[in-house]
mmCIF file of C-alpha atoms in Angstrom:
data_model
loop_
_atom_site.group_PDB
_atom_site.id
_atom_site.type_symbol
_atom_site.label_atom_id
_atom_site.label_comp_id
_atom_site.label_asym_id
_atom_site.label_seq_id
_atom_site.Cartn_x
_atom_site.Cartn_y
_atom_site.Cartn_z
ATOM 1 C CA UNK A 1060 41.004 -13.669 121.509
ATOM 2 C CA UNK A 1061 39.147 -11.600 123.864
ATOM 3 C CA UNK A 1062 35.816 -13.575 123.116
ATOM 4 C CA UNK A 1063 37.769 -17.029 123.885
ATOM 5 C CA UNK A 1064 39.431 -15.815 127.082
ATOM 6 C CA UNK A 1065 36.082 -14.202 128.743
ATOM 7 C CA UNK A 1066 34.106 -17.478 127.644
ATOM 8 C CA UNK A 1067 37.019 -19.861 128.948
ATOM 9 C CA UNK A 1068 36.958 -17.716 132.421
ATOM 10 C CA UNK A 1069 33.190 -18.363 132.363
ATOM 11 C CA UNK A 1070 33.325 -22.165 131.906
ATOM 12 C CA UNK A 1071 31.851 -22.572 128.718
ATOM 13 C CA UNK A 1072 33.611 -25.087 126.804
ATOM 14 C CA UNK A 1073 34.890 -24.712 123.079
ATOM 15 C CA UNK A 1074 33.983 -27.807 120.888
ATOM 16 C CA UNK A 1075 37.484 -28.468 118.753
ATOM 17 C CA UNK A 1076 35.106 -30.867 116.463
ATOM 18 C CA UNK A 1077 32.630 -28.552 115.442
ATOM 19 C CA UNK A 1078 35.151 -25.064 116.624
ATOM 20 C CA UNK A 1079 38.006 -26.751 114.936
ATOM 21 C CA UNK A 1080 40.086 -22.719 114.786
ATOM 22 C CA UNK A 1081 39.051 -22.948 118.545
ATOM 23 C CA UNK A 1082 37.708 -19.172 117.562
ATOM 24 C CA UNK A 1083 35.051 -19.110 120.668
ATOM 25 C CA UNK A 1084 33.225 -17.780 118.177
ATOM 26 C CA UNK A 1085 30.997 -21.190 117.366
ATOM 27 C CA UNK A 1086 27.903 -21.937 120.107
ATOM 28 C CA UNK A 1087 25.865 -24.712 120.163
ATOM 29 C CA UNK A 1088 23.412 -26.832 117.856
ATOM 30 C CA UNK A 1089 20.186 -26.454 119.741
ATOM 31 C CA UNK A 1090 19.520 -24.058 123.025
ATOM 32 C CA UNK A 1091 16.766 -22.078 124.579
ATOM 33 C CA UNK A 1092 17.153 -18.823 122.742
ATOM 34 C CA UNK A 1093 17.955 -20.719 119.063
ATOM 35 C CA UNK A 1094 15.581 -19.662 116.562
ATOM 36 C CA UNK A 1095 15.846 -21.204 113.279
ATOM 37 C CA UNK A 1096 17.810 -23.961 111.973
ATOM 38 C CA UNK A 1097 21.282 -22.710 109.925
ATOM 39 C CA UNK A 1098 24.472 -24.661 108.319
ATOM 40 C CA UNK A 1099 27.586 -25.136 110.802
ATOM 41 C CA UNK A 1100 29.933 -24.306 107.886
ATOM 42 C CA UNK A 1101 28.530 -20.528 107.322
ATOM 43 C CA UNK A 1102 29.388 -19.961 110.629
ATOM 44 C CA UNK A 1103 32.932 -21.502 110.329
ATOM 45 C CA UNK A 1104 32.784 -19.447 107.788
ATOM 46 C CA UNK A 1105 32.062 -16.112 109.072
ATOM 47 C CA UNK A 1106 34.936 -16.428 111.384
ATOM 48 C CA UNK A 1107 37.405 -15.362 108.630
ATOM 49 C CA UNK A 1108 38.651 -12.098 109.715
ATOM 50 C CA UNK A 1109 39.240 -11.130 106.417
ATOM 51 C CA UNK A 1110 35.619 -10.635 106.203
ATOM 52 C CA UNK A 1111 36.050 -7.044 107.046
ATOM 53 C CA UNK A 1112 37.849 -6.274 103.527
ATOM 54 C CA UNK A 1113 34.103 -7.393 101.925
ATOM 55 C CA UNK A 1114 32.311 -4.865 103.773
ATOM 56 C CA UNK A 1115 35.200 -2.076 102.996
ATOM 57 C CA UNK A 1116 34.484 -2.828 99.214
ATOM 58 C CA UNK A 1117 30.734 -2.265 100.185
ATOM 59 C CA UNK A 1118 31.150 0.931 101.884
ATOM 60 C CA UNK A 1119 33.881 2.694 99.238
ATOM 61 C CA UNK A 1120 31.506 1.647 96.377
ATOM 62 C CA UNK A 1121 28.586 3.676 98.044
ATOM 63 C CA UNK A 1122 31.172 6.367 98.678
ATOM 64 C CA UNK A 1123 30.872 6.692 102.400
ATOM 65 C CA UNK A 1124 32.829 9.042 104.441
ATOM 66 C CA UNK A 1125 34.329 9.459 107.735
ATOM 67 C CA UNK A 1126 31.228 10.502 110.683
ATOM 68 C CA UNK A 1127 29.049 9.055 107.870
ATOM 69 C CA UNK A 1128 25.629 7.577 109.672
ATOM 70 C CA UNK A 1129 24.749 3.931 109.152
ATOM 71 C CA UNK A 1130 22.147 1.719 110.598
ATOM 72 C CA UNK A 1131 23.007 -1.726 111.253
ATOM 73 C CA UNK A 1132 19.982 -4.837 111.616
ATOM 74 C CA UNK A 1133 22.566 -7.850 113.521
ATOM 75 C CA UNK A 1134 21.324 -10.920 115.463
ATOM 76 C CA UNK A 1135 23.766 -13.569 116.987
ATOM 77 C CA UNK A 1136 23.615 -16.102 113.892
ATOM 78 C CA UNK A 1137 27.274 -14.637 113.325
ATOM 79 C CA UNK A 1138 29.174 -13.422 115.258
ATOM 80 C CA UNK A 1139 32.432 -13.042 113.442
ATOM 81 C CA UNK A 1140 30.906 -11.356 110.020
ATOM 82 C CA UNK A 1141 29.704 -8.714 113.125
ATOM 83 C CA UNK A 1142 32.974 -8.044 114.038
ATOM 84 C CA UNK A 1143 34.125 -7.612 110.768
ATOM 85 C CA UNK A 1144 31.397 -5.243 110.239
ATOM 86 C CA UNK A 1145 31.909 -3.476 113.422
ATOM 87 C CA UNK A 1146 36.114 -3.952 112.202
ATOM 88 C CA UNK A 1147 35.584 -1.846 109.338
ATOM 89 C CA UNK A 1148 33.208 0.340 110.869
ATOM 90 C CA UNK A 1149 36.155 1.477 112.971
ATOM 91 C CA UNK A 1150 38.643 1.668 110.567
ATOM 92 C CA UNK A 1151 36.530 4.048 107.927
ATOM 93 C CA UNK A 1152 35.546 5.871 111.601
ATOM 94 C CA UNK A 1153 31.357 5.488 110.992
ATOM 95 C CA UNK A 1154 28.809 6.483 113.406
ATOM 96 C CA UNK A 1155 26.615 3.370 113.434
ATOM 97 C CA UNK A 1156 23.147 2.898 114.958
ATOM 98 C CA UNK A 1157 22.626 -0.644 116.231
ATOM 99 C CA UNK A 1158 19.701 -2.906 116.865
ATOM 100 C CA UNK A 1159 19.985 -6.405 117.769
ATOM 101 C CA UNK A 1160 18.096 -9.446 117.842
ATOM 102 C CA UNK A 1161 19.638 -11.529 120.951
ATOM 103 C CA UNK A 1162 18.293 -14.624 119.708
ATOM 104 C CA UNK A 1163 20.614 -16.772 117.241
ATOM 105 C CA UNK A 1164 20.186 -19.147 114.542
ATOM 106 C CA UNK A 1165 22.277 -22.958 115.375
ATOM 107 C CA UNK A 1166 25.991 -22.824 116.287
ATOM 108 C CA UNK A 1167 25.604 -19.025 116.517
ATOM 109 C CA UNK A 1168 25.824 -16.782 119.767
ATOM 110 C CA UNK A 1169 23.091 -19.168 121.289
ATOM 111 C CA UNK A 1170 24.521 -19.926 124.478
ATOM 112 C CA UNK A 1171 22.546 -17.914 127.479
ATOM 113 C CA UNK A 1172 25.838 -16.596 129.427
ATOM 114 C CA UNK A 1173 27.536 -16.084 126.194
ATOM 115 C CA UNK A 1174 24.513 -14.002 123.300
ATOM 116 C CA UNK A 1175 26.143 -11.354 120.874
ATOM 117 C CA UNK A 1176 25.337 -8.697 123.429
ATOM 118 C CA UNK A 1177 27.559 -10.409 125.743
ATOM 119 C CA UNK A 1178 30.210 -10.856 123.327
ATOM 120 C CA UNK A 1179 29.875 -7.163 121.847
ATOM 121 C CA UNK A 1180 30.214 -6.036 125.413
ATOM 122 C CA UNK A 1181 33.405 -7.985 125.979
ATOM 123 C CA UNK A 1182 34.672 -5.935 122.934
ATOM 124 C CA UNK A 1183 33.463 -2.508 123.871
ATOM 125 C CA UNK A 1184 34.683 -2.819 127.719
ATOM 126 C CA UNK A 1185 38.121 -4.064 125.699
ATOM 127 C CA UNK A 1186 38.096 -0.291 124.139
ATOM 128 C CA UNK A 1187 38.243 -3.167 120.970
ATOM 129 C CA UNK A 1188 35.221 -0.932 119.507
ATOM 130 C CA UNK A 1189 33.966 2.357 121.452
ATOM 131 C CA UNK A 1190 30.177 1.904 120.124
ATOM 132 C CA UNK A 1191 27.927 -1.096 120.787
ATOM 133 C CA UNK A 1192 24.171 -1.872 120.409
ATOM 134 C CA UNK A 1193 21.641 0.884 120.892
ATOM 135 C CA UNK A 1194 18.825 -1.468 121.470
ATOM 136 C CA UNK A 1195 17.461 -5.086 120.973
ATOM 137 C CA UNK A 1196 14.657 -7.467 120.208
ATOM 138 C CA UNK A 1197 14.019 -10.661 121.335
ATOM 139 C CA UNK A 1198 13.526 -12.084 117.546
ATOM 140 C CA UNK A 1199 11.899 -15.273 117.005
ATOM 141 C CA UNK A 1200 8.592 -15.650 115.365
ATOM 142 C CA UNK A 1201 7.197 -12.189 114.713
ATOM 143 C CA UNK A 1202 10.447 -10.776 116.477
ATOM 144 C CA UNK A 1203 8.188 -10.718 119.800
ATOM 145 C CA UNK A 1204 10.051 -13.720 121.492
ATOM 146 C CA UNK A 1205 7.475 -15.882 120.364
ATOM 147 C CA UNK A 1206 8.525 -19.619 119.854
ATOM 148 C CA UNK A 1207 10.771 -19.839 123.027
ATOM 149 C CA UNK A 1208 10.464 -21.477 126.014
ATOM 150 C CA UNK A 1209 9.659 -18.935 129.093
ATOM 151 C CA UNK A 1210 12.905 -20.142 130.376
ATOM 152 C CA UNK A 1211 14.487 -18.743 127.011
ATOM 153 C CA UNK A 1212 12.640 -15.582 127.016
ATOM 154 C CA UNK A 1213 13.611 -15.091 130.440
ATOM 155 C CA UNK A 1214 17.411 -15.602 129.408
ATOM 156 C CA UNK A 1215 17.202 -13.210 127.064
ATOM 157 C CA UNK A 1216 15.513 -10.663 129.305
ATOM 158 C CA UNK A 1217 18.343 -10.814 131.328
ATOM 159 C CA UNK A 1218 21.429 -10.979 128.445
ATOM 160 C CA UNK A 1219 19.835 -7.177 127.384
ATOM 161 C CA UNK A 1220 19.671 -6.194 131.296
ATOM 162 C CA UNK A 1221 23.198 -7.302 132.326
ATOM 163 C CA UNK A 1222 24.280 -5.242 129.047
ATOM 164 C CA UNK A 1223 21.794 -2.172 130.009
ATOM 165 C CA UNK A 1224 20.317 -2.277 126.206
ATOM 166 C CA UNK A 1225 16.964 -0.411 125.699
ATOM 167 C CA UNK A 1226 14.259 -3.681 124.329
ATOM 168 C CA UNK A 1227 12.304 -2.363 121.695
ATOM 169 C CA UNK A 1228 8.930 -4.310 121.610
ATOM 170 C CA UNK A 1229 5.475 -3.975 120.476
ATOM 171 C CA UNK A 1230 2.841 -6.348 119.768
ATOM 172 C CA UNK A 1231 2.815 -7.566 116.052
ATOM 173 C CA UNK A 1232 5.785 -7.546 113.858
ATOM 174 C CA UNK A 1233 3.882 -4.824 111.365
ATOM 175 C CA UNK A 1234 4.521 -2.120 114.480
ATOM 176 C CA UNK A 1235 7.701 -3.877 115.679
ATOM 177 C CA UNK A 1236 9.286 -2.916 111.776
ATOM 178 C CA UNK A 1237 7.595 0.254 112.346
ATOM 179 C CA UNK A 1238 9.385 0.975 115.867
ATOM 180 C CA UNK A 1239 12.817 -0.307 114.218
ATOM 181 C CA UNK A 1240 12.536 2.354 111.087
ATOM 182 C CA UNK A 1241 11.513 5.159 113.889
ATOM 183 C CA UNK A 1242 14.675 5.068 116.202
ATOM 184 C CA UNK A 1243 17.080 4.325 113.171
ATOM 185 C CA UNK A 1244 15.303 7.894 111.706
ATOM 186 C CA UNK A 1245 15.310 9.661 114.714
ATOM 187 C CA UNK A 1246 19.070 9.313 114.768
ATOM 188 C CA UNK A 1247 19.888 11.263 112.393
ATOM 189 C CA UNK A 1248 20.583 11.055 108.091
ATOM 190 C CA UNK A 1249 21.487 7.716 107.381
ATOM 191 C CA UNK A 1250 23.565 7.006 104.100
ATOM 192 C CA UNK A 1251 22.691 3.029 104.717
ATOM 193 C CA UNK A 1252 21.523 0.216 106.104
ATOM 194 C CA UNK A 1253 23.500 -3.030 106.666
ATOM 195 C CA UNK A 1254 21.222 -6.578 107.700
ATOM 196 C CA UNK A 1255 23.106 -9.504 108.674
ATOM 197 C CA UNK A 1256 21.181 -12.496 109.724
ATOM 198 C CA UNK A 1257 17.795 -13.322 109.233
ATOM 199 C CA UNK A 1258 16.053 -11.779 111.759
ATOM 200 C CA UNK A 1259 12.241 -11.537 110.294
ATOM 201 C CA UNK A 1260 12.173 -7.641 110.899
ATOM 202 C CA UNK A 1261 15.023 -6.874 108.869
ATOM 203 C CA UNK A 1262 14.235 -9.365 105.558
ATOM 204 C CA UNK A 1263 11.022 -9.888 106.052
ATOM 205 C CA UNK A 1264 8.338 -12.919 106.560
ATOM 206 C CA UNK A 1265 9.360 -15.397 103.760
ATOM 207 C CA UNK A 1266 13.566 -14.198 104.634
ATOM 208 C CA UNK A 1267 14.533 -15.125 101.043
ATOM 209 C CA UNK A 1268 12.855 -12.178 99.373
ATOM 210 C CA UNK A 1269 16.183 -10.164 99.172
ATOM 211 C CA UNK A 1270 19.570 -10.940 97.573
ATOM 212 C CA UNK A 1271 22.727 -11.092 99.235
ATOM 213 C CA UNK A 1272 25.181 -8.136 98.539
ATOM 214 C CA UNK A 1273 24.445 -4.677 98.076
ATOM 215 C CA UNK A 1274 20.508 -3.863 97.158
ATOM 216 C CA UNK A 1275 19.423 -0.081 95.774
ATOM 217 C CA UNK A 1276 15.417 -0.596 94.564
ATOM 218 C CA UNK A 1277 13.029 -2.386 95.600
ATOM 219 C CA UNK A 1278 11.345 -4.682 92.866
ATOM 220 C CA UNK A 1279 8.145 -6.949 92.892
ATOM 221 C CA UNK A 1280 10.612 -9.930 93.180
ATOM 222 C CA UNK A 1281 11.661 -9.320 96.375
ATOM 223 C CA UNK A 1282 9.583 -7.062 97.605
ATOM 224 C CA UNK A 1283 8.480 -7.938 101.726
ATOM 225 C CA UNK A 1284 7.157 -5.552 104.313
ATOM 226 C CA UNK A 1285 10.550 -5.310 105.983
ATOM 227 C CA UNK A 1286 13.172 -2.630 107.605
ATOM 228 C CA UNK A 1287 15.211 -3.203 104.276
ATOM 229 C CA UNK A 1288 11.832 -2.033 102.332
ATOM 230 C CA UNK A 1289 11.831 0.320 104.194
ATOM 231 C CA UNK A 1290 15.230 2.133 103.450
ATOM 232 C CA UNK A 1291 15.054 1.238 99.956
ATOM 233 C CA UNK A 1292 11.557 2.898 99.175
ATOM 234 C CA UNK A 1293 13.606 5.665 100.892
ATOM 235 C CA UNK A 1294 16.187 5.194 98.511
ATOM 236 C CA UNK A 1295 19.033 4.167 101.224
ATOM 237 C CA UNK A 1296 20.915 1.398 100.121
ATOM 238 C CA UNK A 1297 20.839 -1.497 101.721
ATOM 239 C CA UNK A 1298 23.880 -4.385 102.140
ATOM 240 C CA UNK A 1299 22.386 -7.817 102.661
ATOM 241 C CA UNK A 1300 24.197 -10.543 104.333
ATOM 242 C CA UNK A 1301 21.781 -13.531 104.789
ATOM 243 C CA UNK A 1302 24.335 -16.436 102.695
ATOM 244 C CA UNK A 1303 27.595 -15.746 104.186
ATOM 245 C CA UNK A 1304 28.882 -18.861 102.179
ATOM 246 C CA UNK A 1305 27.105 -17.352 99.011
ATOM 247 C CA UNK A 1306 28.971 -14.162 99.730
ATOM 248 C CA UNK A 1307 32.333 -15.278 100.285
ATOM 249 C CA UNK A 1308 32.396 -17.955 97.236
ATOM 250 C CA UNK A 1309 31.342 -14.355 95.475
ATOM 251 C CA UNK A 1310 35.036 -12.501 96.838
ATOM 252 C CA UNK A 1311 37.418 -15.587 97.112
ATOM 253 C CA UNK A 1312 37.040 -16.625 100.251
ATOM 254 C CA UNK A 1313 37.214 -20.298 101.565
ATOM 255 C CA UNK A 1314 34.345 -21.790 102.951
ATOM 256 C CA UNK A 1315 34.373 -23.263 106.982
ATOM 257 C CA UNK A 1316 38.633 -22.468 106.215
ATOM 258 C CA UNK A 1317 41.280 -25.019 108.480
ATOM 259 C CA UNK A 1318 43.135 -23.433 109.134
ATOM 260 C CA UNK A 1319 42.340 -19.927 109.664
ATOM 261 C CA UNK A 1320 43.705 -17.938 106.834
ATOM 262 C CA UNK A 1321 46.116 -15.152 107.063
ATOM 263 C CA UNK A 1322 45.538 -11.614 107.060
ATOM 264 C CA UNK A 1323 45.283 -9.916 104.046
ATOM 265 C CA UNK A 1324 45.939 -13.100 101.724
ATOM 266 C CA UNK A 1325 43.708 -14.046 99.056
ATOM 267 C CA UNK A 1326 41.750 -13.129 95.590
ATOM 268 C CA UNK A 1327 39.714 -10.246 97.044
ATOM 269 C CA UNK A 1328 42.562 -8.521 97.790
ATOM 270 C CA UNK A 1329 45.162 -9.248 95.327
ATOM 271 C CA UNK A 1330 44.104 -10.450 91.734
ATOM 272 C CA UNK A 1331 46.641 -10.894 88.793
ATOM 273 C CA UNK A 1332 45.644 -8.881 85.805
ATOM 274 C CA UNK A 1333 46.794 -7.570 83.079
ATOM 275 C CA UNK A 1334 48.336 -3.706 82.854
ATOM 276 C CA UNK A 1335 45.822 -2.197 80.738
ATOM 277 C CA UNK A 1336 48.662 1.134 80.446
ATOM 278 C CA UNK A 1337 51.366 -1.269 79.344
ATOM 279 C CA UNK A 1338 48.618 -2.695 76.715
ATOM 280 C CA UNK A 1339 47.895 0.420 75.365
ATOM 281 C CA UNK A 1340 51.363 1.770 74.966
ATOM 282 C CA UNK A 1341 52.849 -1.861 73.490
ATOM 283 C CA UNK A 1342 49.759 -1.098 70.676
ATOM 284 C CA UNK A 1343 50.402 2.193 70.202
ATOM 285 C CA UNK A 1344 54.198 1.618 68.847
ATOM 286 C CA UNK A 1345 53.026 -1.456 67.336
ATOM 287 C CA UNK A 1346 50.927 0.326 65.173
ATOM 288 C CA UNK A 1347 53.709 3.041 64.785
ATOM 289 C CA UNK A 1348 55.885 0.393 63.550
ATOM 290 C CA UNK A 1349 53.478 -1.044 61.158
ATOM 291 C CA UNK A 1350 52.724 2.299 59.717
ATOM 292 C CA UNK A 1351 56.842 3.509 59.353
ATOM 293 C CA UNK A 1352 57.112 -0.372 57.812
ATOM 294 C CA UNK A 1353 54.422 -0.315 55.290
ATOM 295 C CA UNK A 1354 55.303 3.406 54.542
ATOM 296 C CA UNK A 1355 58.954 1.965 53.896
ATOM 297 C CA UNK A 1356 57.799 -0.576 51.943
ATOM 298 C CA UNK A 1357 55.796 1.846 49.731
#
């Protein structure tokens, strides 16, 4: 709601076609700082607050605790599976470090007044979240900026000014993975790293080389010099979230949902089963019966 109100006050129209949960959370098909081509209905999709519950089930399954460190690889592609991520961040009460690629894939945060950075500041200045990035890149082709116009590059120049982010930058994307790996380390222990988006640092050149979900070796499958390779060849494990459809046919959740579905509903968080207890008891006095029967018999 936030989000929609600030980019409302700033003129920046919602599309009901293409927005049709008029989230604010849905940019525009082709802009100056977009940087790869991506499906409309994953990011319908990641609007689904209940998002947050997925990454939850990733964090209690690698047992992390409150003040826990955990590094976190974002671009703008988006932006509603990063504020689930930064939702359930707050509510287990992590310490995340944060680097972001402005840039976005199509209908992401790719609007040039209105870039994750912008909308994560929204959220911070909202006391929504009380952390926010600790420093960009510019992404695109070697995550230098390359493959925008000057006009984008400029735009995104001034998205990580206005929001006083540090730029991290070198010149290949061999010492730009490098310079990632050396601030998240320099923070601190880190119990793991969380990628969402395809930003070519994080997943690597080919960005299909990993699965989605949570990762904990490296293999010769998917193996790509990458800021995932390098947590998991330090045995950190990584949670991948490149498919957000893939993921969320995974835990139950609708794909590009109209309406927007309510809190807390759904197969990933109830799912009818039956009571293993009551199974066990009801076959333990069935087999009592059978034995006092036969033995009657007898």
């Amino acid at each position: 709601k936030k989000i929609k109100i600030a980019r409302e006050q700033m003129s920046i129209p919602i599309d009901h076609i293409n927005d049709p949960n008029e989230t604010g959370l849905i940019g525009l098909q082709y802009t100056t700082i977009t940087f790869q081509r991506s499906d409309l209905s994953a990011t319908l999709t990641a609007t689904n607050p209940n998002f947050s519950a997925i990454f939850i089930e990733f964090f209690k399954k690698l047992k992390l605790k409150q003040g826990d460190t955990i590094d976190i690889g974002i671009d703008g592609s988006f932006p509603g599976t990063n504020i689930a991520l930064y939702s359930a961040i707050r509510t287990l009460d992590l310490k995340p470090i944060i680097i972001t690629t402005v840039s976005s894939a199509m209908w992401g945060a790719n609007i040039s007044n209105s870039t994750w950075l912008d909308m994560e500041g929204i959220l911070y200045q909202s006391n929504i979240f009380t952390f926010k990035s600790n420093a960009a890149t510019l992404g695109g082709e070697d995550d230098l900026g390359r493959g925008f116009s000057p006009e984008g590059r400029d735009q995104l120049i001034n998205a990580l000014n206005r929001n006083q982010t540090e730029l991290l930058t070198s010149d290949s994307l061999a010492s730009n993975i490098q310079k990632r790996t050396d601030f998240y380390f320099s923070k601190g222990r880190i119990k793991a790293f969380v990628n969402i988006g395809k930003s070519i640092a994080n997943i690597g050149e080919n960005r299909t080389g990993y699965l989605d979900g949570l990762i904990r070796h490296v293999s010769n499958k998917n193996k790509s010099h990458s800021v995932i390779e390098q947590m998991l060849l330090r045995r950190i494990p990584v949670i991948n979230i490149s498919d957000v459809n893939k993921i969320a046919t995974k835990y139950g959740l609708p794909i590009a949902p109209v309406p927007m579905p309510a809190l807390g509903k759904g197969k990933l968080f109830i799912e009818k089963r039956f009571s293993q207890t009551t199974a066990i008891i009801l076959t333990v006095i069935i087999v009592a019966l059978l034995y006092f029967v036969i033995r009657y018999d007898l």
